[in-house]
């Protein structure tokens, strides 16, 4: 197993996915809604996923494939054995539809149910994030380290789990909890991008009441390889096999400031 070659192949595939995103036009006309509040899908999400299914299948034919646009949101026992790609063709579809930036492509390779390789590509700024388990995280080849600032002097990013309105009260209680304990809050519309910001050291903490595995599998590995802590909202390790609440913080955030107080 040549890990460097695999990672390079995943990068090439992510770059091509980014090209499809950059060349997209008439995006609103190609948009339909899925189940849940304002849950959009465009023909480009489907096109990027079909391309990645094909390209990643050629790269590692024995790997299973789980992608957002397939419909299933959890790994089967079979998926947890050996290699499995977990792909979000476009993370930040609402951004993609409205023109708000960025949106990213996210490709994780799991090995025996744990993240092994991760690639996240932001085509608008040509930023390629990569990580291999135990080997660090990089952006365009430059080693990443999370921020050493304490929570009190850091920004906090959060996701609204908008497709699940029953979680709104929980989300905004968490916002009210963290806001006075940090500098300010930010919401970008792409969980993978939020986690890459943790890896780059621009923010101190990120939370979302519910994420799918394809939202955080690649960027979660990138953040942890940059020195971040990654758990569910109770401080337990994520299961890496389906939807999960997520909390992630840079190395500077003290243990006692990390968990929610609500
Ligand atoms: C969404 C984005 C968003 C997060 C949602 C995700 P999508 O992914 O990551 O930031 O708040 O929970 O579902 O639907 O744009 O791929
Ligand atoms: Ca997503
Ligand atoms: Ca998506």
CSV table of C-alpha atoms and ligand atoms in Angstrom, one decimal:
chain,number,residue,atom,x,y,z
A,1,UNK,CA,0.0,0.0,0.0
A,2,UNK,CA,1.7,3.2,-1.2
A,3,UNK,CA,0.1,5.8,1.0
A,4,UNK,CA,1.8,8.8,-0.7
A,5,UNK,CA,0.6,7.6,-4.1
A,6,UNK,CA,-3.0,7.2,-2.8
A,7,UNK,CA,-3.0,10.6,-1.2
A,8,UNK,CA,-1.7,12.1,-4.5
A,9,UNK,CA,-4.5,10.4,-6.4
A,10,UNK,CA,-7.1,11.7,-4.0
A,11,UNK,CA,-5.7,15.2,-4.5
A,12,UNK,CA,-5.9,14.9,-8.3
A,13,UNK,CA,-9.5,13.8,-8.0
A,14,UNK,CA,-10.3,16.7,-5.6
A,15,UNK,CA,-8.7,19.2,-8.0
A,16,UNK,CA,-10.8,17.9,-10.9
A,17,UNK,CA,-13.9,18.1,-8.7
A,18,UNK,CA,-13.0,21.7,-8.0
A,19,UNK,CA,-12.7,22.4,-11.7
A,20,UNK,CA,-16.3,21.1,-12.2
A,21,UNK,CA,-17.4,23.5,-9.4
A,22,UNK,CA,-15.6,26.5,-10.8
A,23,UNK,CA,-17.0,25.9,-14.3
A,24,UNK,CA,-20.6,25.5,-13.1
A,25,UNK,CA,-23.2,27.9,-14.4
A,26,UNK,CA,-26.9,28.3,-14.1
A,27,UNK,CA,-26.6,26.7,-10.7
A,28,UNK,CA,-30.0,27.8,-9.3
A,29,UNK,CA,-31.8,26.3,-12.4
A,30,UNK,CA,-30.2,22.9,-11.6
A,31,UNK,CA,-31.2,22.9,-7.9
A,32,UNK,CA,-33.8,20.6,-6.3
A,33,UNK,CA,-34.7,20.1,-2.6
A,34,UNK,CA,-34.1,17.0,-0.5
A,35,UNK,CA,-35.8,16.0,2.8
A,36,UNK,CA,-35.3,18.6,5.6
A,37,UNK,CA,-35.4,22.4,5.9
A,38,UNK,CA,-33.7,24.1,2.9
A,39,UNK,CA,-31.7,21.0,2.0
A,40,UNK,CA,-30.6,21.5,-1.6
A,41,UNK,CA,-28.9,19.4,-4.2
A,42,UNK,CA,-27.7,20.6,-7.6
A,43,UNK,CA,-26.9,18.6,-10.8
A,44,UNK,CA,-23.2,19.6,-10.0
A,45,UNK,CA,-23.3,17.7,-6.6
A,46,UNK,CA,-24.4,14.6,-8.5
A,47,UNK,CA,-21.9,15.2,-11.3
A,48,UNK,CA,-18.9,15.6,-8.9
A,49,UNK,CA,-20.0,12.6,-6.9
A,50,UNK,CA,-20.3,10.4,-10.1
A,51,UNK,CA,-16.8,11.6,-11.1
A,52,UNK,CA,-15.3,10.8,-7.7
A,53,UNK,CA,-17.0,7.4,-7.6
A,54,UNK,CA,-15.3,6.6,-10.8
A,55,UNK,CA,-11.9,8.2,-10.2
A,56,UNK,CA,-11.5,6.8,-6.6
A,57,UNK,CA,-12.7,3.4,-7.7
A,58,UNK,CA,-9.8,3.3,-10.2
A,59,UNK,CA,-7.4,4.4,-7.5
A,60,UNK,CA,-8.3,1.7,-5.0
A,61,UNK,CA,-10.8,-0.8,-6.5
A,62,UNK,CA,-11.2,-2.8,-3.3
A,63,UNK,CA,-12.4,0.3,-1.3
A,64,UNK,CA,-16.1,0.7,-0.6
A,65,UNK,CA,-17.7,4.1,-1.4
A,66,UNK,CA,-20.2,6.1,0.7
A,67,UNK,CA,-21.2,9.5,-0.8
A,68,UNK,CA,-23.7,12.1,0.4
A,69,UNK,CA,-25.8,11.8,-2.8
A,70,UNK,CA,-26.3,8.1,-2.4
A,71,UNK,CA,-28.9,8.5,0.3
A,72,UNK,CA,-27.5,6.2,3.0
A,73,UNK,CA,-26.1,8.1,6.0
A,74,UNK,CA,-24.4,5.4,8.0
A,75,UNK,CA,-21.8,2.8,7.5
A,76,UNK,CA,-22.7,-0.9,7.5
A,77,UNK,CA,-20.5,-3.5,9.2
A,78,UNK,CA,-19.2,-4.4,5.8
A,79,UNK,CA,-18.1,-0.7,5.2
A,80,UNK,CA,-16.2,-0.8,8.5
A,81,UNK,CA,-13.9,-3.6,7.3
A,82,UNK,CA,-10.9,-2.7,5.2
A,83,UNK,CA,-10.9,0.5,3.1
A,84,UNK,CA,-13.9,2.8,2.4
A,85,UNK,CA,-14.0,6.2,0.8
A,86,UNK,CA,-16.4,8.7,2.4
A,87,UNK,CA,-17.2,11.6,0.1
A,88,UNK,CA,-19.0,14.9,0.2
A,89,UNK,CA,-18.8,16.1,-3.4
A,90,UNK,CA,-19.7,19.7,-2.5
A,91,UNK,CA,-19.7,20.6,1.2
A,92,UNK,CA,-21.5,23.9,1.4
A,93,UNK,CA,-24.2,23.3,-1.2
A,94,UNK,CA,-26.3,26.3,0.0
A,95,UNK,CA,-23.2,28.5,-0.5
A,96,UNK,CA,-22.7,27.0,-3.9
A,97,UNK,CA,-26.3,27.8,-4.9
A,98,UNK,CA,-26.3,31.4,-3.6
A,99,UNK,CA,-22.7,32.3,-4.6
A,100,UNK,CA,-21.5,32.7,-1.0
A,101,UNK,CA,-18.0,31.3,-0.6
A,102,UNK,CA,-16.4,28.9,-0.1
A,103,UNK,CA,-17.7,25.5,-0.8
A,104,UNK,CA,-15.3,22.6,-0.8
A,105,UNK,CA,-14.8,19.0,-1.9
A,106,UNK,CA,-14.2,16.5,0.9
A,107,UNK,CA,-12.7,13.0,0.4
A,108,UNK,CA,-11.8,10.7,3.3
A,109,UNK,CA,-10.4,7.2,3.2
A,110,UNK,CA,-11.3,5.1,6.2
A,111,UNK,CA,-9.4,2.0,7.2
A,112,UNK,CA,-11.2,-0.5,9.4
A,113,UNK,CA,-13.7,2.2,10.4
A,114,UNK,CA,-11.2,4.9,11.3
A,115,UNK,CA,-9.9,7.9,9.2
A,116,UNK,CA,-6.7,7.1,7.4
A,117,UNK,CA,-6.3,9.7,4.7
A,118,UNK,CA,-8.1,13.0,4.2
A,119,UNK,CA,-8.3,15.6,1.4
A,120,UNK,CA,-10.4,18.8,1.4
A,121,UNK,CA,-10.1,21.2,-1.5
A,122,UNK,CA,-11.3,24.8,-1.7
A,123,UNK,CA,-11.2,25.5,-5.5
A,124,UNK,CA,-12.0,29.3,-5.1
A,125,UNK,CA,-8.8,30.0,-3.2
A,126,UNK,CA,-6.8,26.9,-4.6
A,127,UNK,CA,-6.2,25.6,-1.1
A,128,UNK,CA,-5.5,21.8,-0.9
A,129,UNK,CA,-5.7,20.4,2.6
A,130,UNK,CA,-4.3,16.9,3.2
A,131,UNK,CA,-3.6,14.6,6.1
A,132,UNK,CA,-2.4,11.0,6.7
A,133,UNK,CA,-3.0,9.4,10.1
A,134,UNK,CA,0.0,10.0,12.3
A,135,UNK,CA,1.8,12.0,9.6
A,136,UNK,CA,0.5,15.6,10.1
A,137,UNK,CA,-1.7,17.9,8.2
A,138,UNK,CA,-0.7,20.2,5.3
A,139,UNK,CA,-2.2,23.0,3.2
A,140,UNK,CA,-0.6,23.3,-0.3
A,141,UNK,CA,2.4,21.3,1.1
A,142,UNK,CA,2.9,23.5,4.2
A,143,UNK,CA,2.6,21.9,7.6
A,144,UNK,CA,-0.4,23.0,9.6
A,145,UNK,CA,-0.6,23.6,13.4
A,146,UNK,CA,-3.7,24.6,15.3
A,147,UNK,CA,-3.8,27.9,17.3
A,148,UNK,CA,-2.1,28.1,20.7
A,149,UNK,CA,-4.4,30.9,21.8
A,150,UNK,CA,-6.8,30.3,24.7
A,151,UNK,CA,-10.6,30.3,24.0
A,152,UNK,CA,-11.0,33.9,25.4
A,153,UNK,CA,-8.8,35.3,22.6
A,154,UNK,CA,-10.2,33.0,19.8
A,155,UNK,CA,-13.0,33.0,17.3
A,156,UNK,CA,-15.6,30.2,17.5
A,157,UNK,CA,-17.3,28.8,14.4
A,158,UNK,CA,-20.5,26.8,14.5
A,159,UNK,CA,-22.9,25.0,12.2
A,160,UNK,CA,-26.6,25.4,12.5
A,161,UNK,CA,-27.6,21.8,11.6
A,162,UNK,CA,-30.2,23.6,9.5
A,163,UNK,CA,-31.8,20.4,8.1
A,164,UNK,CA,-32.8,19.5,11.6
A,165,UNK,CA,-35.0,22.3,13.0
A,166,UNK,CA,-35.6,20.2,16.2
A,167,UNK,CA,-32.0,21.1,17.1
A,168,UNK,CA,-32.3,24.9,16.7
A,169,UNK,CA,-32.8,25.5,20.5
A,170,UNK,CA,-29.8,23.4,21.3
A,171,UNK,CA,-27.7,25.1,18.7
A,172,UNK,CA,-28.5,28.6,19.9
A,173,UNK,CA,-28.1,27.6,23.6
A,174,UNK,CA,-24.6,26.5,22.6
A,175,UNK,CA,-24.0,29.9,20.9
A,176,UNK,CA,-25.1,31.7,24.0
A,177,UNK,CA,-22.8,29.6,26.1
A,178,UNK,CA,-19.6,30.1,24.0
A,179,UNK,CA,-20.2,33.7,22.9
A,180,UNK,CA,-19.2,35.4,26.2
A,181,UNK,CA,-16.3,32.9,26.6
A,182,UNK,CA,-14.6,33.8,23.2
A,183,UNK,CA,-14.0,36.8,21.0
A,184,UNK,CA,-16.9,36.3,18.6
A,185,UNK,CA,-18.9,33.7,16.6
A,186,UNK,CA,-18.7,32.9,12.9
A,187,UNK,CA,-20.8,30.7,10.6
A,188,UNK,CA,-19.4,29.8,7.1
A,189,UNK,CA,-21.9,27.2,5.7
A,190,UNK,CA,-19.3,24.4,5.2
A,191,UNK,CA,-18.4,22.2,8.2
A,192,UNK,CA,-15.3,20.9,6.3
A,193,UNK,CA,-14.1,24.4,5.8
A,194,UNK,CA,-14.7,25.2,9.5
A,195,UNK,CA,-12.5,22.3,10.5
A,196,UNK,CA,-9.8,23.3,8.0
A,197,UNK,CA,-9.9,26.8,9.7
A,198,UNK,CA,-9.1,25.0,13.0
A,199,UNK,CA,-6.2,23.2,11.3
A,200,UNK,CA,-4.9,26.6,9.9
A,201,UNK,CA,-5.1,28.2,13.3
A,202,UNK,CA,-7.5,30.9,12.4
A,203,UNK,CA,-10.1,29.9,15.0
A,204,UNK,CA,-10.2,28.2,18.4
A,205,UNK,CA,-13.3,26.0,18.5
A,206,UNK,CA,-16.1,24.6,16.3
A,207,UNK,CA,-19.4,22.9,17.2
A,208,UNK,CA,-22.4,21.6,15.4
A,209,UNK,CA,-25.4,19.7,17.0
A,210,UNK,CA,-25.5,17.1,14.1
A,211,UNK,CA,-23.2,16.4,11.2
A,212,UNK,CA,-23.0,13.5,8.7
A,213,UNK,CA,-19.8,11.5,8.5
A,214,UNK,CA,-19.0,12.9,5.0
A,215,UNK,CA,-19.1,16.4,6.4
A,216,UNK,CA,-16.3,15.8,8.9
A,217,UNK,CA,-14.4,12.5,8.1
A,218,UNK,CA,-11.6,14.2,6.0
A,219,UNK,CA,-11.5,17.6,7.7
A,220,UNK,CA,-11.7,15.9,11.2
A,221,UNK,CA,-8.5,14.0,10.4
A,222,UNK,CA,-6.9,17.2,9.1
A,223,UNK,CA,-7.8,19.1,12.3
A,224,UNK,CA,-6.6,16.3,14.6
A,225,UNK,CA,-3.3,16.0,12.7
A,226,UNK,CA,-2.9,19.7,13.2
A,227,UNK,CA,-3.1,19.2,17.0
A,228,UNK,CA,-6.9,19.6,17.6
A,229,UNK,CA,-9.1,17.6,19.9
A,230,UNK,CA,-12.2,16.2,18.2
A,231,UNK,CA,-15.2,14.6,20.0
A,232,UNK,CA,-18.9,14.7,20.2
A,233,UNK,CA,-20.6,17.3,22.4
A,234,UNK,CA,-20.1,15.2,25.5
A,235,UNK,CA,-16.4,14.8,25.0
A,236,UNK,CA,-16.5,11.2,23.7
A,237,UNK,CA,-14.6,10.3,20.5
A,238,UNK,CA,-16.8,10.3,17.3
A,239,UNK,CA,-17.9,6.9,16.2
A,240,UNK,CA,-16.9,7.4,12.5
A,241,UNK,CA,-19.8,5.4,11.3
A,242,UNK,CA,-22.7,7.9,10.8
A,243,UNK,CA,-24.3,11.1,12.0
A,244,UNK,CA,-22.9,12.6,15.2
A,245,UNK,CA,-22.8,15.9,17.2
A,246,UNK,CA,-19.4,17.4,16.8
A,247,UNK,CA,-17.0,19.5,18.9
A,248,UNK,CA,-13.4,20.4,17.9
A,249,UNK,CA,-10.9,22.7,19.5
A,250,UNK,CA,-7.3,23.9,18.9
A,251,UNK,CA,-4.4,22.9,21.1
A,252,UNK,CA,-4.6,26.3,22.9
A,253,UNK,CA,-8.2,25.8,24.3
A,254,UNK,CA,-7.9,24.6,27.9
A,255,UNK,CA,-9.6,21.4,28.9
A,256,UNK,CA,-12.0,23.2,31.3
A,257,UNK,CA,-13.1,25.6,28.5
A,258,UNK,CA,-13.7,23.0,25.9
A,259,UNK,CA,-17.0,21.3,26.8
A,260,UNK,CA,-20.3,23.2,26.6
A,261,UNK,CA,-21.7,24.4,29.9
A,262,UNK,CA,-25.3,24.0,28.9
B,1,LIG,C1,-23.7,21.1,5.3
B,1,LIG,C2,-22.6,22.1,5.6
B,1,LIG,C3,-23.1,23.0,6.7
B,1,LIG,C4,-23.5,22.3,8.0
B,1,LIG,C5,-24.6,21.3,7.6
B,1,LIG,C6,-24.0,20.3,6.5
B,1,LIG,P1,-23.9,20.3,2.8
B,1,LIG,O1,-23.3,20.3,4.3
B,1,LIG,O2,-21.4,21.4,6.1
B,1,LIG,O3,-22.0,23.9,7.2
B,1,LIG,O4,-24.1,23.2,8.9
B,1,LIG,O5,-24.9,20.5,8.7
B,1,LIG,O6,-25.0,19.4,6.2
B,1,LIG,O7,-25.3,19.9,2.8
B,1,LIG,O8,-23.7,21.7,2.3
B,1,LIG,O9,-23.1,19.3,2.1
B,2,LIG,CA1,-21.8,18.4,3.8
B,3,LIG,CA1,-22.8,18.1,0.2
